[in-house]
Every structure is written in structure tokens, then in C-alpha cells.
Amino acid sequence: MKQYTLYLATIFLIIVTPGPSALLVIQHSAMFGARKCLYNALGSICASFILIVISLAGIAFFLNDIWMTVLSILGAILLIYVGISGFKSIEINRADIYEHNNLALFKESFFTGISNPKDIIFFITLLPQFINQSIPYFVSATSLTVGWVIVDFSIMMGYAIIANIIAKKLNQSAINKMRKASGFLIIIIGLTLFIKNINYLIGL
């Protein structure tokens, strides 16, 4: 139990640190409201779930450095695209509700999360440290996966609620500025990953 508690505390500190997915939730909460971010959170945890399953299954070991780097570059490009899309101003309809397709919110969050194959390496190095060898591997792996999903979902929705409370006190112009600011941060993350992986690919 102590080992699992340590695991939950560790992943909480990791997930609560704002990354591309969290910034996207903050951006969408300011635009569409906290309730809409349910689809963002679902997209994020689905992406994490797939990467965790791949990592625990050991499939990532079959990916060599070159293909991992190529996938990382493609993921960085997608992050840059997501960030650039944040510079497009939004309008409020007559009901003062931002219009956006629920599936689009889910897909944007999902692809932001799944597009970073470096997460596979992260999961490979983190999860084995918390595998409880006194119980069947499947049971231990499942408990780690469920724990991550719950913590990830809770933190994403927490970000959404906080961002929405702040957004209600802002006018449309300020919300668009917030949208652009978060988009800019996502672009910076994408560019950093892109340059890092291009340099690594050239050095191979």
C-alpha cells in the first residue's frame, strides 16, 4: 500500500506540472466552459491509457532510435499546429456560449497526448519501479493504469474549473489574449521538441 501511495503522489506531481495537454484544457475551458473540457479530459486519458498499455506490454522496446525520433518530430509539428490554432480569435454566440464540436475537443486533446512518443519512454522508465512483484503482473499493471487515469482525469478537470472561474471575470478580448498566450506556450514546447529531435536525428 505504501508503494502504491508513493506512486500516486509521484504521478500527481508529474501530471500537475502544466504540459501541452493541461495548457490545451486551460485554453478550451476559457473558450467553451469547464463542462466542455470533459471531452478534453477524456481525450487526454485515452491517449495516456494507450501509451501506458503499449509501455507495459513492452512494444516500445521494438522501436529503434531513428523511428522514435521521427515520431517525436511529427508529434512536435502537431503541437506547433495546435498552438498556432490558438491564435484564431473566437466569437460568442447569442447565448454567450462558445460553439465547438465535442468530438473535435476530444480529438484535439487525444492527438496532443498521443503525438508525443517520448511519453512511451517515460512510462517505461517510471512504471516498472512501482510494479508490485508480490501480486500477479496483470493485477499490478492494471492498478497502476487505473491510478494514472483517475489522477490524470481529476487534475485535467481541476485545471478546467479553475480556468473557467477566471475566464468568467474576463471579457471576450481578454479571453482571446489568454487563448493566444496558452497557444504561444504550446508552440514553444513544440519548437523545443522539434529542434531537439532534429539535432539528434542529424547526429545519428
PDB file of C-alpha atoms in Angstrom:
ATOM      1  CA  MET A   1       0.000   0.000   0.000  1.00  0.00           C
ATOM      2  CA  LYS A   2       2.876   2.374   0.810  1.00  0.00           C
ATOM      3  CA  GLN A   3       4.381   1.687  -2.608  1.00  0.00           C
ATOM      4  CA  TYR A   4       1.101   2.485  -4.356  1.00  0.00           C
ATOM      5  CA  THR A   5       0.627   5.645  -2.290  1.00  0.00           C
ATOM      6  CA  LEU A   6       4.109   6.748  -3.321  1.00  0.00           C
ATOM      7  CA  TYR A   7       3.185   6.018  -6.933  1.00  0.00           C
ATOM      8  CA  LEU A   8       0.035   8.173  -6.730  1.00  0.00           C
ATOM      9  CA  ALA A   9       1.988  11.013  -5.098  1.00  0.00           C
ATOM     10  CA  THR A  10       4.659  10.783  -7.786  1.00  0.00           C
ATOM     11  CA  ILE A  11       2.294  10.852 -10.761  1.00  0.00           C
ATOM     12  CA  PHE A  12       0.302  13.673  -9.133  1.00  0.00           C
ATOM     13  CA  LEU A  13       3.406  15.863  -9.064  1.00  0.00           C
ATOM     14  CA  ILE A  14       4.221  14.884 -12.646  1.00  0.00           C
ATOM     15  CA  ILE A  15       0.746  15.474 -14.095  1.00  0.00           C
ATOM     16  CA  VAL A  16       0.013  18.664 -12.142  1.00  0.00           C
ATOM     17  CA  THR A  17       3.026  20.303 -13.810  1.00  0.00           C
ATOM     18  CA  PRO A  18       1.443  22.051 -16.826  1.00  0.00           C
ATOM     19  CA  GLY A  19       2.265  20.399 -20.139  1.00  0.00           C
ATOM     20  CA  PRO A  20       0.692  20.603 -23.622  1.00  0.00           C
ATOM     21  CA  SER A  21      -2.459  18.711 -22.566  1.00  0.00           C
ATOM     22  CA  ALA A  22      -3.002  20.879 -19.474  1.00  0.00           C
ATOM     23  CA  LEU A  23      -2.457  24.074 -21.458  1.00  0.00           C
ATOM     24  CA  LEU A  24      -4.989  22.869 -24.021  1.00  0.00           C
ATOM     25  CA  VAL A  25      -7.551  22.233 -21.262  1.00  0.00           C
ATOM     26  CA  ILE A  26      -6.964  25.711 -19.822  1.00  0.00           C
ATOM     27  CA  GLN A  27      -7.371  27.250 -23.272  1.00  0.00           C
ATOM     28  CA  HIS A  28     -10.570  25.348 -24.056  1.00  0.00           C
ATOM     29  CA  SER A  29     -12.070  25.990 -20.614  1.00  0.00           C
ATOM     30  CA  ALA A  30     -11.681  29.736 -21.136  1.00  0.00           C
ATOM     31  CA  MET A  31     -13.289  29.372 -24.549  1.00  0.00           C
ATOM     32  CA  PHE A  32     -16.053  26.814 -24.068  1.00  0.00           C
ATOM     33  CA  GLY A  33     -16.547  26.363 -20.315  1.00  0.00           C
ATOM     34  CA  ALA A  34     -15.423  23.723 -17.820  1.00  0.00           C
ATOM     35  CA  ARG A  35     -18.166  21.242 -18.737  1.00  0.00           C
ATOM     36  CA  LYS A  36     -16.965  21.059 -22.335  1.00  0.00           C
ATOM     37  CA  CYS A  37     -13.494  20.164 -21.051  1.00  0.00           C
ATOM     38  CA  LEU A  38     -14.868  16.781 -20.029  1.00  0.00           C
ATOM     39  CA  TYR A  39     -14.162  15.794 -23.632  1.00  0.00           C
ATOM     40  CA  ASN A  40     -10.651  17.218 -23.343  1.00  0.00           C
ATOM     41  CA  ALA A  41     -10.037  15.170 -20.203  1.00  0.00           C
ATOM     42  CA  LEU A  42     -11.393  12.020 -21.841  1.00  0.00           C
ATOM     43  CA  GLY A  43      -9.168  12.578 -24.861  1.00  0.00           C
ATOM     44  CA  SER A  44      -6.145  13.061 -22.632  1.00  0.00           C
ATOM     45  CA  ILE A  45      -6.682   9.955 -20.516  1.00  0.00           C
ATOM     46  CA  CYS A  46      -7.426   7.824 -23.597  1.00  0.00           C
ATOM     47  CA  ALA A  47      -4.081   8.867 -25.057  1.00  0.00           C
ATOM     48  CA  SER A  48      -2.312   8.153 -21.756  1.00  0.00           C
ATOM     49  CA  PHE A  49      -4.090   4.807 -21.443  1.00  0.00           C
ATOM     50  CA  ILE A  50      -2.911   3.666 -24.877  1.00  0.00           C
ATOM     51  CA  LEU A  51       0.682   4.754 -24.214  1.00  0.00           C
ATOM     52  CA  ILE A  52       0.697   3.046 -20.809  1.00  0.00           C
ATOM     53  CA  VAL A  53      -0.651  -0.200 -22.274  1.00  0.00           C
ATOM     54  CA  ILE A  54       1.957  -0.094 -25.046  1.00  0.00           C
ATOM     55  CA  SER A  55       4.685   0.580 -22.497  1.00  0.00           C
ATOM     56  CA  LEU A  56       3.604  -2.173 -20.118  1.00  0.00           C
ATOM     57  CA  ALA A  57       3.305  -4.618 -22.989  1.00  0.00           C
ATOM     58  CA  GLY A  58       6.896  -3.915 -23.921  1.00  0.00           C
ATOM     59  CA  ILE A  59       6.107  -2.970 -27.526  1.00  0.00           C
ATOM     60  CA  ALA A  60       8.167   0.192 -27.238  1.00  0.00           C
ATOM     61  CA  PHE A  61      11.326  -1.890 -26.998  1.00  0.00           C
ATOM     62  CA  PHE A  62      10.898  -2.794 -30.665  1.00  0.00           C
ATOM     63  CA  LEU A  63      11.125   0.822 -31.777  1.00  0.00           C
ATOM     64  CA  ASN A  64      14.670   1.858 -32.671  1.00  0.00           C
ATOM     65  CA  ASP A  65      16.128   5.320 -32.069  1.00  0.00           C
ATOM     66  CA  ILE A  66      15.558   6.565 -35.616  1.00  0.00           C
ATOM     67  CA  TRP A  67      11.845   5.759 -35.766  1.00  0.00           C
ATOM     68  CA  MET A  68      11.298   7.042 -32.235  1.00  0.00           C
ATOM     69  CA  THR A  69      12.960  10.322 -33.231  1.00  0.00           C
ATOM     70  CA  VAL A  70      10.920  10.583 -36.447  1.00  0.00           C
ATOM     71  CA  LEU A  71       7.697  10.057 -34.493  1.00  0.00           C
ATOM     72  CA  SER A  72       8.839  12.667 -31.986  1.00  0.00           C
ATOM     73  CA  ILE A  73       9.407  15.181 -34.794  1.00  0.00           C
ATOM     74  CA  LEU A  74       5.928  14.530 -36.194  1.00  0.00           C
ATOM     75  CA  GLY A  75       4.477  14.948 -32.699  1.00  0.00           C
ATOM     76  CA  ALA A  76       6.327  18.251 -32.275  1.00  0.00           C
ATOM     77  CA  ILE A  77       4.915  19.514 -35.581  1.00  0.00           C
ATOM     78  CA  LEU A  78       1.393  18.645 -34.416  1.00  0.00           C
ATOM     79  CA  LEU A  79       1.948  20.532 -31.157  1.00  0.00           C
ATOM     80  CA  ILE A  80       3.080  23.580 -33.137  1.00  0.00           C
ATOM     81  CA  TYR A  81      -0.076  23.346 -35.270  1.00  0.00           C
ATOM     82  CA  VAL A  82      -2.283  23.112 -32.163  1.00  0.00           C
ATOM     83  CA  GLY A  83      -0.539  26.164 -30.708  1.00  0.00           C
ATOM     84  CA  ILE A  84      -0.937  28.189 -33.904  1.00  0.00           C
ATOM     85  CA  SER A  85      -4.657  27.397 -33.973  1.00  0.00           C
ATOM     86  CA  GLY A  86      -4.900  29.161 -30.606  1.00  0.00           C
ATOM     87  CA  PHE A  87      -4.172  32.492 -32.300  1.00  0.00           C
ATOM     88  CA  LYS A  88      -7.515  32.402 -34.090  1.00  0.00           C
ATOM     89  CA  SER A  89      -9.953  34.652 -32.240  1.00  0.00           C
ATOM     90  CA  ILE A  90     -13.290  33.190 -31.152  1.00  0.00           C
ATOM     91  CA  GLU A  91     -16.721  34.794 -31.086  1.00  0.00           C
ATOM     92  CA  ILE A  92     -19.537  34.423 -28.569  1.00  0.00           C
ATOM     93  CA  ASN A  93     -22.985  33.406 -29.822  1.00  0.00           C
ATOM     94  CA  ARG A  94     -26.238  34.936 -28.600  1.00  0.00           C
ATOM     95  CA  ALA A  95     -26.443  32.534 -25.684  1.00  0.00           C
ATOM     96  CA  ASP A  96     -22.929  33.576 -24.630  1.00  0.00           C
ATOM     97  CA  ILE A  97     -21.737  30.025 -25.208  1.00  0.00           C
ATOM     98  CA  TYR A  98     -18.769  29.202 -27.377  1.00  0.00           C
ATOM     99  CA  GLU A  99     -19.661  26.850 -30.193  1.00  0.00           C
ATOM    100  CA  HIS A 100     -17.399  23.877 -30.728  1.00  0.00           C
ATOM    101  CA  ASN A 101     -17.899  20.242 -31.636  1.00  0.00           C
ATOM    102  CA  ASN A 102     -17.478  17.832 -28.701  1.00  0.00           C
ATOM    103  CA  LEU A 103     -15.726  15.281 -30.889  1.00  0.00           C
ATOM    104  CA  ALA A 104     -13.297  17.970 -32.096  1.00  0.00           C
ATOM    105  CA  LEU A 105     -12.391  18.777 -28.483  1.00  0.00           C
ATOM    106  CA  PHE A 106     -11.810  15.097 -27.767  1.00  0.00           C
ATOM    107  CA  LYS A 107      -9.732  14.548 -30.910  1.00  0.00           C
ATOM    108  CA  GLU A 108      -7.568  17.640 -30.401  1.00  0.00           C
ATOM    109  CA  SER A 109      -6.764  16.621 -26.831  1.00  0.00           C
ATOM    110  CA  PHE A 110      -6.251  12.969 -27.784  1.00  0.00           C
ATOM    111  CA  PHE A 111      -3.854  13.706 -30.631  1.00  0.00           C
ATOM    112  CA  THR A 112      -1.952  16.220 -28.497  1.00  0.00           C
ATOM    113  CA  GLY A 113      -1.374  13.477 -25.933  1.00  0.00           C
ATOM    114  CA  ILE A 114      -0.757  10.559 -28.275  1.00  0.00           C
ATOM    115  CA  SER A 115       1.558  12.512 -30.601  1.00  0.00           C
ATOM    116  CA  ASN A 116       4.436  12.555 -28.135  1.00  0.00           C
ATOM    117  CA  PRO A 117       6.093   9.110 -28.302  1.00  0.00           C
ATOM    118  CA  LYS A 118       8.629  10.270 -25.721  1.00  0.00           C
ATOM    119  CA  ASP A 119       5.863   9.523 -23.214  1.00  0.00           C
ATOM    120  CA  ILE A 120       6.339   5.834 -24.003  1.00  0.00           C
ATOM    121  CA  ILE A 121       9.936   6.065 -22.811  1.00  0.00           C
ATOM    122  CA  PHE A 122       8.738   7.977 -19.753  1.00  0.00           C
ATOM    123  CA  PHE A 123       6.219   5.282 -18.882  1.00  0.00           C
ATOM    124  CA  ILE A 124       8.764   2.524 -19.486  1.00  0.00           C
ATOM    125  CA  THR A 125      11.189   4.089 -17.020  1.00  0.00           C
ATOM    126  CA  LEU A 126       8.594   5.087 -14.408  1.00  0.00           C
ATOM    127  CA  LEU A 127       6.053   2.275 -14.184  1.00  0.00           C
ATOM    128  CA  PRO A 128       8.417  -0.693 -13.608  1.00  0.00           C
ATOM    129  CA  GLN A 129       9.639   0.966 -10.416  1.00  0.00           C
ATOM    130  CA  PHE A 130       6.166   0.585  -8.912  1.00  0.00           C
ATOM    131  CA  ILE A 131       5.313  -2.910 -10.126  1.00  0.00           C
ATOM    132  CA  ASN A 132       4.327  -4.957  -7.097  1.00  0.00           C
ATOM    133  CA  GLN A 133       6.015  -8.320  -7.595  1.00  0.00           C
ATOM    134  CA  SER A 134       4.118  -9.905  -4.712  1.00  0.00           C
ATOM    135  CA  ILE A 135       0.931  -9.951  -6.815  1.00  0.00           C
ATOM    136  CA  PRO A 136       0.284 -11.082 -10.420  1.00  0.00           C
ATOM    137  CA  TYR A 137       1.819  -8.750 -13.019  1.00  0.00           C
ATOM    138  CA  PHE A 138      -1.548  -8.126 -14.720  1.00  0.00           C
ATOM    139  CA  VAL A 139      -3.133  -7.059 -11.422  1.00  0.00           C
ATOM    140  CA  SER A 140      -0.263  -4.712 -10.559  1.00  0.00           C
ATOM    141  CA  ALA A 141      -0.147  -3.237 -14.085  1.00  0.00           C
ATOM    142  CA  THR A 142      -3.901  -2.689 -14.050  1.00  0.00           C
ATOM    143  CA  SER A 143      -3.764  -0.885 -10.694  1.00  0.00           C
ATOM    144  CA  LEU A 144      -1.021   1.426 -11.983  1.00  0.00           C
ATOM    145  CA  THR A 145      -3.008   2.179 -15.125  1.00  0.00           C
ATOM    146  CA  VAL A 146      -6.243   2.865 -13.236  1.00  0.00           C
ATOM    147  CA  GLY A 147      -4.390   5.103 -10.785  1.00  0.00           C
ATOM    148  CA  TRP A 148      -2.888   7.163 -13.604  1.00  0.00           C
ATOM    149  CA  VAL A 149      -6.246   7.529 -15.379  1.00  0.00           C
ATOM    150  CA  ILE A 150      -8.026   8.729 -12.229  1.00  0.00           C
ATOM    151  CA  VAL A 151      -5.299  11.210 -11.239  1.00  0.00           C
ATOM    152  CA  ASP A 152      -4.939  12.466 -14.826  1.00  0.00           C
ATOM    153  CA  PHE A 153      -8.689  12.999 -15.229  1.00  0.00           C
ATOM    154  CA  SER A 154      -9.023  14.727 -11.836  1.00  0.00           C
ATOM    155  CA  ILE A 155      -6.185  17.160 -12.498  1.00  0.00           C
ATOM    156  CA  MET A 156      -7.356  17.991 -16.030  1.00  0.00           C
ATOM    157  CA  MET A 157     -10.859  18.802 -14.771  1.00  0.00           C
ATOM    158  CA  GLY A 158      -9.358  20.781 -11.891  1.00  0.00           C
ATOM    159  CA  TYR A 159      -7.466  22.914 -14.386  1.00  0.00           C
ATOM    160  CA  ALA A 160     -10.668  23.330 -16.393  1.00  0.00           C
ATOM    161  CA  ILE A 161     -12.726  24.524 -13.411  1.00  0.00           C
ATOM    162  CA  ILE A 162     -10.065  26.995 -12.235  1.00  0.00           C
ATOM    163  CA  ALA A 163      -9.548  28.384 -15.738  1.00  0.00           C
ATOM    164  CA  ASN A 164     -13.299  28.744 -16.234  1.00  0.00           C
ATOM    165  CA  ILE A 165     -13.735  30.649 -12.965  1.00  0.00           C
ATOM    166  CA  ILE A 166     -11.025  33.074 -14.056  1.00  0.00           C
ATOM    167  CA  ALA A 167     -12.459  33.337 -17.569  1.00  0.00           C
ATOM    168  CA  LYS A 168     -15.918  34.364 -16.278  1.00  0.00           C
ATOM    169  CA  LYS A 169     -14.366  37.529 -14.892  1.00  0.00           C
ATOM    170  CA  LEU A 170     -12.780  38.416 -18.222  1.00  0.00           C
ATOM    171  CA  ASN A 171     -14.255  39.945 -21.363  1.00  0.00           C
ATOM    172  CA  GLN A 172     -14.010  38.375 -24.804  1.00  0.00           C
ATOM    173  CA  SER A 173     -10.859  40.304 -25.683  1.00  0.00           C
ATOM    174  CA  ALA A 174      -9.103  39.099 -22.547  1.00  0.00           C
ATOM    175  CA  ILE A 175     -10.208  35.512 -23.207  1.00  0.00           C
ATOM    176  CA  ASN A 176      -8.739  35.679 -26.712  1.00  0.00           C
ATOM    177  CA  LYS A 177      -5.494  37.001 -25.238  1.00  0.00           C
ATOM    178  CA  MET A 178      -5.454  34.098 -22.771  1.00  0.00           C
ATOM    179  CA  ARG A 179      -6.111  31.730 -25.671  1.00  0.00           C
ATOM    180  CA  LYS A 180      -3.175  33.201 -27.606  1.00  0.00           C
ATOM    181  CA  ALA A 181      -0.901  33.075 -24.562  1.00  0.00           C
ATOM    182  CA  SER A 182      -1.540  29.370 -23.981  1.00  0.00           C
ATOM    183  CA  GLY A 183      -1.205  28.745 -27.714  1.00  0.00           C
ATOM    184  CA  PHE A 184       2.160  30.502 -27.648  1.00  0.00           C
ATOM    185  CA  LEU A 185       3.389  28.273 -24.802  1.00  0.00           C
ATOM    186  CA  ILE A 186       2.302  25.155 -26.715  1.00  0.00           C
ATOM    187  CA  ILE A 187       4.220  26.422 -29.769  1.00  0.00           C
ATOM    188  CA  ILE A 188       7.338  26.938 -27.634  1.00  0.00           C
ATOM    189  CA  ILE A 189       7.092  23.368 -26.325  1.00  0.00           C
ATOM    190  CA  GLY A 190       6.582  22.048 -29.859  1.00  0.00           C
ATOM    191  CA  LEU A 191       9.512  24.030 -31.268  1.00  0.00           C
ATOM    192  CA  THR A 192      11.790  22.930 -28.443  1.00  0.00           C
ATOM    193  CA  LEU A 193      10.960  19.269 -29.066  1.00  0.00           C
ATOM    194  CA  PHE A 194      11.286  19.742 -32.838  1.00  0.00           C
ATOM    195  CA  ILE A 195      14.750  21.350 -32.664  1.00  0.00           C
ATOM    196  CA  LYS A 196      15.972  18.833 -30.091  1.00  0.00           C
ATOM    197  CA  ASN A 197      14.908  15.851 -32.181  1.00  0.00           C
ATOM    198  CA  ILE A 198      16.138  17.300 -35.485  1.00  0.00           C
ATOM    199  CA  ASN A 199      19.565  17.815 -33.916  1.00  0.00           C
ATOM    200  CA  TYR A 200      19.502  14.275 -32.564  1.00  0.00           C
ATOM    201  CA  LEU A 201      18.483  12.874 -35.978  1.00  0.00           C
ATOM    202  CA  ILE A 202      21.282  14.785 -37.717  1.00  0.00           C
ATOM    203  CA  GLY A 203      23.768  13.478 -35.184  1.00  0.00           C
ATOM    204  CA  LEU A 204      22.846   9.830 -35.796  1.00  0.00           C
TER     205      LEU A 204
END
